[in-house]
PDB file of C-alpha atoms in Angstrom:
ATOM      1  CA  MET A1097       0.000   0.000   0.000  1.00 57.00           C
ATOM      2  CA  ASN A1098       1.264   3.443  -0.924  1.00 65.00           C
ATOM      3  CA  ILE A1099       0.104   5.615   1.960  1.00 59.00           C
ATOM      4  CA  LEU A1100       1.077   8.722   0.013  1.00 61.00           C
ATOM      5  CA  ASN A1101      -1.297   7.938  -2.834  1.00 59.00           C
ATOM      6  CA  GLU A1102      -4.222  10.265  -2.285  1.00 50.00           C
ATOM      7  CA  ALA A1103      -6.329   8.339  -4.798  1.00 52.00           C
ATOM      8  CA  SER A1104      -6.458   5.226  -2.599  1.00 55.00           C
ATOM      9  CA  PRO A1105      -8.588   5.236   0.595  1.00 55.00           C
ATOM     10  CA  LEU A1106      -6.663   4.726   3.829  1.00 55.00           C
ATOM     11  CA  PRO A1107      -7.768   3.059   7.057  1.00 57.00           C
ATOM     12  CA  HIS A1108      -8.635   5.685   9.652  1.00 60.00           C
ATOM     13  CA  ASP A1109      -5.696   4.756  11.899  1.00 67.00           C
ATOM     14  CA  MET A1110      -3.186   5.372   9.070  1.00 73.00           C
ATOM     15  CA  ARG A1111      -4.361   8.891   8.262  1.00 79.00           C
ATOM     16  CA  PRO A1112      -2.165  10.607  10.893  1.00 83.00           C
ATOM     17  CA  LEU A1113       0.852   8.838   9.422  1.00 83.00           C
ATOM     18  CA  ALA A1114      -0.096   9.951   5.925  1.00 83.00           C
ATOM     19  CA  ARG A1115      -0.469  13.539   7.125  1.00 87.00           C
ATOM     20  CA  ILE A1116       2.984  13.492   8.741  1.00 88.00           C
ATOM     21  CA  MET A1117       4.574  12.257   5.546  1.00 87.00           C
ATOM     22  CA  ALA A1118       2.608  14.642   3.321  1.00 88.00           C
ATOM     23  CA  THR A1119       3.712  17.602   5.448  1.00 90.00           C
ATOM     24  CA  ALA A1120       7.313  16.394   5.319  1.00 90.00           C
ATOM     25  CA  ASN A1121       7.134  16.195   1.545  1.00 89.00           C
ATOM     26  CA  GLN A1122       5.934  19.783   1.363  1.00 91.00           C
ATOM     27  CA  GLN A1123       8.889  20.895   3.471  1.00 93.00           C
ATOM     28  CA  GLN A1124      11.498  18.752   1.710  1.00 94.00           C
ATOM     29  CA  PRO A1125      10.024  17.293  -1.487  1.00 94.00           C
ATOM     30  CA  VAL A1126      11.439  14.372  -3.413  1.00 96.00           C
ATOM     31  CA  ALA A1127      12.314  16.311  -6.541  1.00 96.00           C
ATOM     32  CA  PRO A1128      13.406  15.268 -10.042  1.00 98.00           C
ATOM     33  CA  GLY A1129      17.142  15.452 -10.643  1.00 98.00           C
ATOM     34  CA  GLU A1130      18.116  14.620  -7.074  1.00 98.00           C
ATOM     35  CA  VAL A1131      19.531  11.585  -5.260  1.00 98.00           C
ATOM     36  CA  TRP A1132      18.551  10.290  -1.834  1.00 98.00           C
ATOM     37  CA  LEU A1133      20.904   7.902  -0.010  1.00 98.00           C
ATOM     38  CA  VAL A1134      18.504   5.893   2.137  1.00 98.00           C
ATOM     39  CA  GLY A1135      19.420   3.639   5.056  1.00 98.00           C
ATOM     40  CA  ALA A1136      17.040   0.678   5.127  1.00 97.00           C
ATOM     41  CA  GLY A1137      18.170  -0.683   8.487  1.00 96.00           C
ATOM     42  CA  PRO A1138      19.380  -4.215   9.277  1.00 95.00           C
ATOM     43  CA  GLY A1139      16.421  -6.080   7.755  1.00 94.00           C
ATOM     44  CA  ASP A1140      13.374  -5.906  10.018  1.00 96.00           C
ATOM     45  CA  VAL A1141      10.958  -3.757   8.033  1.00 96.00           C
ATOM     46  CA  GLU A1142       9.601  -2.165  11.228  1.00 95.00           C
ATOM     47  CA  LEU A1143      13.023  -0.593  11.804  1.00 96.00           C
ATOM     48  CA  LEU A1144      12.651   1.479   8.652  1.00 96.00           C
ATOM     49  CA  THR A1145      12.247   5.198   9.372  1.00 95.00           C
ATOM     50  CA  LEU A1146       9.231   7.183   8.201  1.00 94.00           C
ATOM     51  CA  LYS A1147      11.514   9.347   6.106  1.00 96.00           C
ATOM     52  CA  ALA A1148      12.995   6.312   4.387  1.00 97.00           C
ATOM     53  CA  LEU A1149       9.495   5.007   3.656  1.00 95.00           C
ATOM     54  CA  ARG A1150       8.461   8.348   2.166  1.00 95.00           C
ATOM     55  CA  ILE A1151      11.465   8.480  -0.153  1.00 97.00           C
ATOM     56  CA  ILE A1152      11.036   4.856  -1.230  1.00 96.00           C
ATOM     57  CA  GLN A1153       7.403   5.431  -2.135  1.00 94.00           C
ATOM     58  CA  LEU A1154       7.950   8.699  -3.989  1.00 96.00           C
ATOM     59  CA  ALA A1155      11.083   7.896  -6.003  1.00 97.00           C
ATOM     60  CA  ASP A1156      10.675   6.826  -9.613  1.00 97.00           C
ATOM     61  CA  VAL A1157      13.971   4.869  -9.621  1.00 98.00           C
ATOM     62  CA  VAL A1158      15.279   2.699  -6.791  1.00 98.00           C
ATOM     63  CA  VAL A1159      18.918   1.550  -6.859  1.00 98.00           C
ATOM     64  CA  PHE A1160      19.325  -1.114  -4.186  1.00 97.00           C
ATOM     65  CA  ASP A1161      21.919  -3.338  -2.506  1.00 94.00           C
ATOM     66  CA  ARG A1162      21.667  -7.056  -1.762  1.00 91.00           C
ATOM     67  CA  LEU A1163      21.463  -6.374   1.993  1.00 92.00           C
ATOM     68  CA  VAL A1164      18.110  -4.614   1.658  1.00 96.00           C
ATOM     69  CA  SER A1165      15.514  -7.119   2.904  1.00 95.00           C
ATOM     70  CA  GLU A1166      12.672  -8.438   0.781  1.00 95.00           C
ATOM     71  CA  ASP A1167      10.154  -6.916   3.200  1.00 95.00           C
ATOM     72  CA  VAL A1168      11.637  -3.463   2.655  1.00 96.00           C
ATOM     73  CA  MET A1169      11.737  -3.919  -1.110  1.00 97.00           C
ATOM     74  CA  ALA A1170       8.067  -4.930  -1.015  1.00 96.00           C
ATOM     75  CA  LEU A1171       7.308  -1.309  -0.066  1.00 95.00           C
ATOM     76  CA  VAL A1172       8.607  -0.065  -3.420  1.00 97.00           C
ATOM     77  CA  PRO A1173       5.609   0.741  -5.667  1.00 95.00           C
ATOM     78  CA  PRO A1174       5.244  -1.700  -8.601  1.00 94.00           C
ATOM     79  CA  HIS A1175       5.624   1.033 -11.219  1.00 95.00           C
ATOM     80  CA  THR A1176       9.030   2.127  -9.863  1.00 97.00           C
ATOM     81  CA  LEU A1177      12.118   1.147 -11.840  1.00 98.00           C
ATOM     82  CA  GLN A1178      14.308  -1.105  -9.647  1.00 97.00           C
ATOM     83  CA  ILE A1179      18.036  -1.525 -10.353  1.00 97.00           C
ATOM     84  CA  ASP A1180      19.992  -4.200  -8.468  1.00 96.00           C
ATOM     85  CA  VAL A1181      23.613  -3.168  -7.883  1.00 95.00           C
ATOM     86  CA  GLY A1182      24.307  -5.610  -5.054  1.00 86.00           C
ATOM     87  CA  LYS A1183      27.855  -6.733  -4.386  1.00 70.00           C
ATOM     88  CA  SER A1184      29.207  -9.785  -2.592  1.00 63.00           C
ATOM     89  CA  THR A1185      32.654 -11.319  -2.233  1.00 55.00           C
ATOM     90  CA  ARG A1186      32.316 -13.365  -5.412  1.00 57.00           C
ATOM     91  CA  ARG A1187      29.727 -11.353  -7.325  1.00 59.00           C
ATOM     92  CA  HIS A1188      29.765  -7.697  -8.285  1.00 58.00           C
ATOM     93  CA  THR A1189      26.730  -6.701 -10.300  1.00 73.00           C
ATOM     94  CA  MET A1190      28.345  -3.308 -10.834  1.00 90.00           C
ATOM     95  CA  ALA A1191      31.644  -1.762  -9.709  1.00 94.00           C
ATOM     96  CA  GLN A1192      31.446   1.101  -7.217  1.00 94.00           C
ATOM     97  CA  ASP A1193      32.642   3.674  -9.762  1.00 96.00           C
ATOM     98  CA  GLU A1194      29.861   2.540 -12.089  1.00 97.00           C
ATOM     99  CA  ILE A1195      27.279   2.846  -9.313  1.00 97.00           C
ATOM    100  CA  ASN A1196      28.482   6.361  -8.565  1.00 98.00           C
ATOM    101  CA  GLN A1197      28.071   7.382 -12.182  1.00 98.00           C
ATOM    102  CA  LEU A1198      24.724   5.601 -12.494  1.00 98.00           C
ATOM    103  CA  LEU A1199      23.279   7.736  -9.705  1.00 98.00           C
ATOM    104  CA  VAL A1200      24.518  10.924 -11.354  1.00 98.00           C
ATOM    105  CA  SER A1201      23.285   9.885 -14.792  1.00 98.00           C
ATOM    106  CA  LEU A1202      19.822   8.991 -13.514  1.00 98.00           C
ATOM    107  CA  ALA A1203      19.525  12.297 -11.672  1.00 98.00           C
ATOM    108  CA  GLN A1204      20.788  14.287 -14.651  1.00 98.00           C
ATOM    109  CA  SER A1205      18.108  12.557 -16.742  1.00 98.00           C
ATOM    110  CA  GLY A1206      15.471  14.060 -14.443  1.00 98.00           C
ATOM    111  CA  HIS A1207      14.695  11.062 -12.253  1.00 98.00           C
ATOM    112  CA  LYS A1208      13.860  11.040  -8.553  1.00 98.00           C
ATOM    113  CA  VAL A1209      16.502   8.599  -7.371  1.00 98.00           C
ATOM    114  CA  ALA A1210      16.451   6.560  -4.148  1.00 98.00           C
ATOM    115  CA  ARG A1211      19.694   4.733  -3.447  1.00 98.00           C
ATOM    116  CA  ILE A1212      18.674   2.159  -0.816  1.00 98.00           C
ATOM    117  CA  LYS A1213      21.327   0.564   1.379  1.00 97.00           C
ATOM    118  CA  GLY A1214      21.165  -1.966   4.170  1.00 96.00           C
ATOM    119  CA  GLY A1215      21.909  -0.463   7.573  1.00 96.00           C
ATOM    120  CA  ASP A1216      23.143   3.138   7.422  1.00 97.00           C
ATOM    121  CA  PRO A1217      24.611   4.701   4.265  1.00 97.00           C
ATOM    122  CA  PHE A1218      27.588   6.135   6.149  1.00 97.00           C
ATOM    123  CA  VAL A1219      28.575   3.047   8.173  1.00 96.00           C
ATOM    124  CA  PHE A1220      30.535   0.770   5.814  1.00 94.00           C
ATOM    125  CA  GLY A1221      27.941   1.562   3.151  1.00 92.00           C
ATOM    126  CA  ARG A1222      30.200   3.600   0.825  1.00 95.00           C
ATOM    127  CA  GLY A1223      27.637   6.352   0.995  1.00 97.00           C
ATOM    128  CA  GLY A1224      30.401   8.909   1.441  1.00 97.00           C
ATOM    129  CA  GLU A1225      31.847   7.995  -1.960  1.00 97.00           C
ATOM    130  CA  GLU A1226      28.463   8.291  -3.645  1.00 98.00           C
ATOM    131  CA  LEU A1227      27.740  11.612  -1.944  1.00 98.00           C
ATOM    132  CA  LEU A1228      31.089  13.028  -3.053  1.00 98.00           C
ATOM    133  CA  HIS A1229      30.563  11.912  -6.654  1.00 98.00           C
ATOM    134  CA  CYS A1230      27.158  13.576  -6.733  1.00 98.00           C
ATOM    135  CA  GLN A1231      28.611  16.784  -5.284  1.00 98.00           C
ATOM    136  CA  GLN A1232      31.400  16.798  -7.857  1.00 98.00           C
ATOM    137  CA  HIS A1233      28.781  16.698 -10.612  1.00 98.00           C
ATOM    138  CA  ASN A1234      26.500  19.320  -9.033  1.00 98.00           C
ATOM    139  CA  VAL A1235      23.759  16.788  -8.280  1.00 98.00           C
ATOM    140  CA  ALA A1236      21.821  17.406  -5.070  1.00 98.00           C
ATOM    141  CA  CYS A1237      22.240  14.437  -2.724  1.00 98.00           C
ATOM    142  CA  HIS A1238      20.288  13.967   0.518  1.00 98.00           C
ATOM    143  CA  ILE A1239      21.040  11.500   3.323  1.00 98.00           C
ATOM    144  CA  VAL A1240      18.471   9.441   5.218  1.00 98.00           C
ATOM    145  CA  PRO A1241      20.195   7.689   8.137  1.00 98.00           C
ATOM    146  CA  GLY A1242      19.242   4.142   9.040  1.00 97.00           C
ATOM    147  CA  ILE A1243      19.727   1.842  12.003  1.00 97.00           C
ATOM    148  CA  THR A1244      23.106   0.303  11.331  1.00 96.00           C
ATOM    149  CA  ALA A1245      23.574  -3.468  11.577  1.00 95.00           C
ATOM    150  CA  ALA A1246      25.661  -3.226  14.746  1.00 97.00           C
ATOM    151  CA  MET A1247      22.929  -1.476  16.709  1.00 96.00           C
ATOM    152  CA  GLY A1248      20.035  -3.437  15.219  1.00 96.00           C
ATOM    153  CA  CYS A1249      21.564  -6.896  15.594  1.00 95.00           C
ATOM    154  CA  ALA A1250      22.870  -6.222  19.093  1.00 96.00           C
ATOM    155  CA  ALA A1251      19.545  -4.823  20.291  1.00 94.00           C
ATOM    156  CA  ALA A1252      17.608  -7.724  18.782  1.00 93.00           C
ATOM    157  CA  ASN A1253      19.598 -10.048  21.014  1.00 93.00           C
ATOM    158  CA  GLY A1254      19.775  -8.014  24.210  1.00 94.00           C
ATOM    159  CA  ILE A1255      23.471  -7.204  23.795  1.00 96.00           C
ATOM    160  CA  PRO A1256      24.258  -3.625  24.899  1.00 96.00           C
ATOM    161  CA  LEU A1257      27.172  -2.309  22.852  1.00 97.00           C
ATOM    162  CA  THR A1258      28.173  -0.167  25.813  1.00 96.00           C
ATOM    163  CA  HIS A1259      27.466  -0.772  29.472  1.00 95.00           C
ATOM    164  CA  ARG A1260      28.516   1.329  32.454  1.00 93.00           C
ATOM    165  CA  HIS A1261      30.082  -1.649  34.261  1.00 93.00           C
ATOM    166  CA  VAL A1262      31.406  -3.579  31.248  1.00 94.00           C
ATOM    167  CA  ALA A1263      32.282  -1.506  28.171  1.00 96.00           C
ATOM    168  CA  HIS A1264      32.929   2.237  27.979  1.00 96.00           C
ATOM    169  CA  SER A1265      33.402   2.339  24.210  1.00 97.00           C
ATOM    170  CA  VAL A1266      32.515   0.514  21.018  1.00 97.00           C
ATOM    171  CA  ARG A1267      34.446   0.207  17.772  1.00 97.00           C
ATOM    172  CA  PHE A1268      33.003  -0.644  14.364  1.00 97.00           C
ATOM    173  CA  VAL A1269      35.686  -2.429  12.321  1.00 96.00           C
ATOM    174  CA  ALA A1270      35.796  -3.604   8.714  1.00 93.00           C
ATOM    175  CA  GLY A1271      36.455  -7.342   8.819  1.00 89.00           C
ATOM    176  CA  HIS A1272      38.345  -7.251   5.544  1.00 79.00           C
ATOM    177  CA  SER A1273      40.667  -4.700   3.996  1.00 66.00           C
ATOM    178  CA  ALA A1274      40.812  -3.812   0.341  1.00 58.00           C
ATOM    179  CA  GLN A1275      44.092  -4.530  -1.411  1.00 55.00           C
ATOM    180  CA  GLY A1276      46.680  -1.966  -0.430  1.00 54.00           C
ATOM    181  CA  GLU A1277      44.763  -0.649   2.577  1.00 67.00           C
ATOM    182  CA  PRO A1278      46.497  -0.676   5.985  1.00 78.00           C
ATOM    183  CA  GLU A1279      45.739  -3.279   8.631  1.00 84.00           C
ATOM    184  CA  PRO A1280      43.636  -2.313  11.648  1.00 90.00           C
ATOM    185  CA  ASP A1281      45.520  -1.234  14.760  1.00 93.00           C
ATOM    186  CA  TRP A1282      45.163  -4.599  16.485  1.00 95.00           C
ATOM    187  CA  SER A1283      46.808  -3.399  19.699  1.00 95.00           C
ATOM    188  CA  ALA A1284      44.212  -0.640  20.043  1.00 95.00           C
ATOM    189  CA  LEU A1285      41.441  -3.167  19.402  1.00 96.00           C
ATOM    190  CA  THR A1286      42.526  -5.244  22.385  1.00 95.00           C
ATOM    191  CA  ALA A1287      42.120  -2.444  24.941  1.00 94.00           C
ATOM    192  CA  THR A1288      40.016  -3.293  27.966  1.00 93.00           C
ATOM    193  CA  ARG A1289      36.383  -2.317  28.559  1.00 96.00           C
ATOM    194  CA  GLN A1290      35.408  -1.940  24.927  1.00 97.00           C
ATOM    195  CA  THR A1291      33.165  -3.754  22.455  1.00 98.00           C
ATOM    196  CA  LEU A1292      34.292  -4.687  18.946  1.00 98.00           C
ATOM    197  CA  VAL A1293      31.840  -5.121  16.082  1.00 98.00           C
ATOM    198  CA  PHE A1294      33.263  -6.563  12.877  1.00 97.00           C
ATOM    199  CA  TYR A1295      31.383  -6.004   9.658  1.00 96.00           C
ATOM    200  CA  MET A1296      32.119  -8.285   6.684  1.00 92.00           C
ATOM    201  CA  GLY A1297      34.335 -10.483   8.823  1.00 93.00           C
ATOM    202  CA  ILE A1298      33.039 -14.011   8.274  1.00 95.00           C
ATOM    203  CA  ALA A1299      35.557 -14.955   5.577  1.00 93.00           C
ATOM    204  CA  ASN A1300      38.431 -13.716   7.769  1.00 94.00           C
ATOM    205  CA  CYS A1301      37.078 -14.826  11.149  1.00 96.00           C
ATOM    206  CA  GLY A1302      39.983 -17.170  11.853  1.00 96.00           C
ATOM    207  CA  ARG A1303      42.517 -14.465  11.135  1.00 95.00           C
ATOM    208  CA  ILE A1304      40.579 -11.929  13.207  1.00 96.00           C
ATOM    209  CA  SER A1305      40.538 -14.192  16.271  1.00 97.00           C
ATOM    210  CA  LYS A1306      44.247 -15.032  15.933  1.00 97.00           C
ATOM    211  CA  ARG A1307      45.247 -11.384  15.570  1.00 96.00           C
ATOM    212  CA  LEU A1308      43.216 -10.295  18.575  1.00 97.00           C
ATOM    213  CA  ILE A1309      44.584 -13.086  20.755  1.00 97.00           C
ATOM    214  CA  THR A1310      48.169 -12.465  19.560  1.00 97.00           C
ATOM    215  CA  HIS A1311      47.841  -8.804  20.533  1.00 96.00           C
ATOM    216  CA  GLY A1312      46.616  -9.589  24.023  1.00 96.00           C
ATOM    217  CA  LEU A1313      42.894 -10.272  24.055  1.00 97.00           C
ATOM    218  CA  ASP A1314      41.888 -13.152  26.329  1.00 97.00           C
ATOM    219  CA  PRO A1315      41.061 -16.254  24.225  1.00 98.00           C
ATOM    220  CA  ALA A1316      38.048 -16.799  26.519  1.00 97.00           C
ATOM    221  CA  THR A1317      36.540 -13.420  25.556  1.00 97.00           C
ATOM    222  CA  LYS A1318      32.921 -13.909  24.555  1.00 97.00           C
ATOM    223  CA  VAL A1319      31.938 -13.525  20.904  1.00 98.00           C
ATOM    224  CA  ALA A1320      28.561 -13.589  19.170  1.00 97.00           C
ATOM    225  CA  VAL A1321      28.098 -14.392  15.492  1.00 97.00           C
ATOM    226  CA  ILE A1322      24.802 -13.016  14.199  1.00 97.00           C
ATOM    227  CA  SER A1323      23.605 -13.993  10.737  1.00 95.00           C
ATOM    228  CA  ARG A1324      20.714 -12.130   9.089  1.00 93.00           C
ATOM    229  CA  GLY A1325      20.138 -10.211  12.287  1.00 93.00           C
ATOM    230  CA  THR A1326      16.651  -8.858  13.160  1.00 94.00           C
ATOM    231  CA  GLN A1327      15.035 -11.018  10.475  1.00 92.00           C
ATOM    232  CA  PRO A1328      12.816 -14.103  11.015  1.00 90.00           C
ATOM    233  CA  ASP A1329      15.609 -16.463   9.893  1.00 90.00           C
ATOM    234  CA  GLN A1330      18.206 -14.875  12.176  1.00 92.00           C
ATOM    235  CA  ARG A1331      20.856 -17.241  13.546  1.00 94.00           C
ATOM    236  CA  VAL A1332      22.994 -16.567  16.618  1.00 95.00           C
ATOM    237  CA  ILE A1333      26.029 -18.512  17.804  1.00 95.00           C
ATOM    238  CA  VAL A1334      27.707 -17.572  21.075  1.00 96.00           C
ATOM    239  CA  GLY A1335      31.090 -18.840  22.193  1.00 96.00           C
ATOM    240  CA  GLN A1336      34.671 -17.884  22.990  1.00 97.00           C
ATOM    241  CA  LEU A1337      37.045 -15.922  20.775  1.00 98.00           C
ATOM    242  CA  SER A1338      39.381 -18.908  20.448  1.00 97.00           C
ATOM    243  CA  GLN A1339      36.443 -20.932  19.033  1.00 96.00           C
ATOM    244  CA  LEU A1340      35.353 -18.344  16.469  1.00 97.00           C
ATOM    245  CA  LYS A1341      36.436 -20.118  13.287  1.00 97.00           C
ATOM    246  CA  GLN A1342      35.166 -23.459  14.612  1.00 96.00           C
ATOM    247  CA  MET A1343      31.785 -21.867  15.331  1.00 96.00           C
ATOM    248  CA  VAL A1344      31.466 -20.409  11.846  1.00 96.00           C
ATOM    249  CA  VAL A1345      32.520 -23.618  10.087  1.00 96.00           C
ATOM    250  CA  MET A1346      30.491 -25.981  12.272  1.00 95.00           C
ATOM    251  CA  HIS A1347      27.292 -24.000  11.818  1.00 95.00           C
ATOM    252  CA  GLN A1348      27.966 -23.134   8.166  1.00 94.00           C
ATOM    253  CA  ILE A1349      27.535 -19.419   8.737  1.00 94.00           C
ATOM    254  CA  GLU A1350      27.699 -17.367   5.559  1.00 90.00           C
ATOM    255  CA  ALA A1351      27.625 -13.651   4.898  1.00 88.00           C
ATOM    256  CA  PRO A1352      25.902 -11.411   5.711  1.00 88.00           C
ATOM    257  CA  ALA A1353      26.812 -11.859   9.341  1.00 94.00           C
ATOM    258  CA  LEU A1354      28.173  -9.696  12.129  1.00 96.00           C
ATOM    259  CA  LEU A1355      30.765 -10.464  14.806  1.00 98.00           C
ATOM    260  CA  ILE A1356      30.424  -8.897  18.267  1.00 98.00           C
ATOM    261  CA  VAL A1357      33.429  -9.361  20.557  1.00 98.00           C
ATOM    262  CA  GLY A1358      33.588  -8.362  24.198  1.00 97.00           C
ATOM    263  CA  ASP A1359      32.267  -8.913  27.685  1.00 96.00           C
ATOM    264  CA  VAL A1360      28.901  -7.388  26.752  1.00 97.00           C
ATOM    265  CA  VAL A1361      28.120 -10.661  24.970  1.00 97.00           C
ATOM    266  CA  ASN A1362      27.725 -12.185  28.452  1.00 95.00           C
ATOM    267  CA  LEU A1363      24.486 -10.183  28.643  1.00 94.00           C
ATOM    268  CA  TYR A1364      23.096 -11.886  25.535  1.00 93.00           C
ATOM    269  CA  GLN A1365      19.402 -12.738  25.814  1.00 79.00           C
ATOM    270  CA  GLN A1366      18.027 -15.567  23.731  1.00 75.00           C
ATOM    271  CA  PRO A1367      15.089 -14.299  21.669  1.00 64.00           C
ATOM    272  CA  ASN A1368      12.114 -16.494  20.869  1.00 60.00           C
ATOM    273  CA  ASN A1369      11.726 -18.242  17.513  1.00 51.00           C
ATOM    274  CA  TYR A1370      15.343 -17.864  16.405  1.00 48.00           C
ATOM    275  CA  ASP A1371      17.916 -20.542  15.564  1.00 48.00           C
ATOM    276  CA  ILE A1372      20.332 -20.477  18.503  1.00 46.00           C
ATOM    277  CA  ALA A1373      23.532 -22.355  19.219  1.00 50.00           C
ATOM    278  CA  ASN A1374      25.864 -21.907  22.174  1.00 50.00           C
ATOM    279  CA  LEU A1375      29.478 -23.018  22.346  1.00 49.00           C
ATOM    280  CA  ALA A1376      30.324 -21.248  25.610  1.00 44.00           C
TER     281      ALA A1376
END
């Protein structure tokens, strides 16, 4: 249902929502020739923001990543052009430079462009690169933040990323480095009273655990592996850092998945109706 379509009758309880979004569109309309970088959240469609929903329903072209859930994509009106530019380790539908130019070309052709990304566009979403490319070509580009995977997946499982008595800081870390990029500062990552969240780290999980242990992190440190977090088919495996690779292999965990390392994992709460394993 397109709640912004004035031609279709709305249930009475949805009219306030429609009014909020209509007012927002008067104040900041989705205009031809502009790009919106939209964070779709970690997967649960209820975690989508109202602003993201408005942009998705008003755009005439949607350029989307593979991490955008099917439930979110179901909100895209059927008449909207949908372009899949999803990337994975072994499959790149389109290179990043090509995606950047695609957004500019679509906008310059007069389209209302929604670039939908899983999580938040500015947290390992390469949104900064797309924003810069648009700016360099004088294309207006707007940002709609989303709930990033770290926050969504942790919250869905009762894991506080910070806690007054356990962790005073949290670090988001890329689990793989592009060729030529420097290694993470592993010594800094092993500081006490902090939480580590590794994005895109499943393929390198064995190396990650070895590096952290080599640089001083206790092998018994708790770690949670969360696959397809916040979604109905979410899987969670909890164990010790020294067991990380064993956990991933034994349970055949594949990307997309998130690694949370730190004492906060001891506060993990098992949700209902999820596939849970525990190697503690």
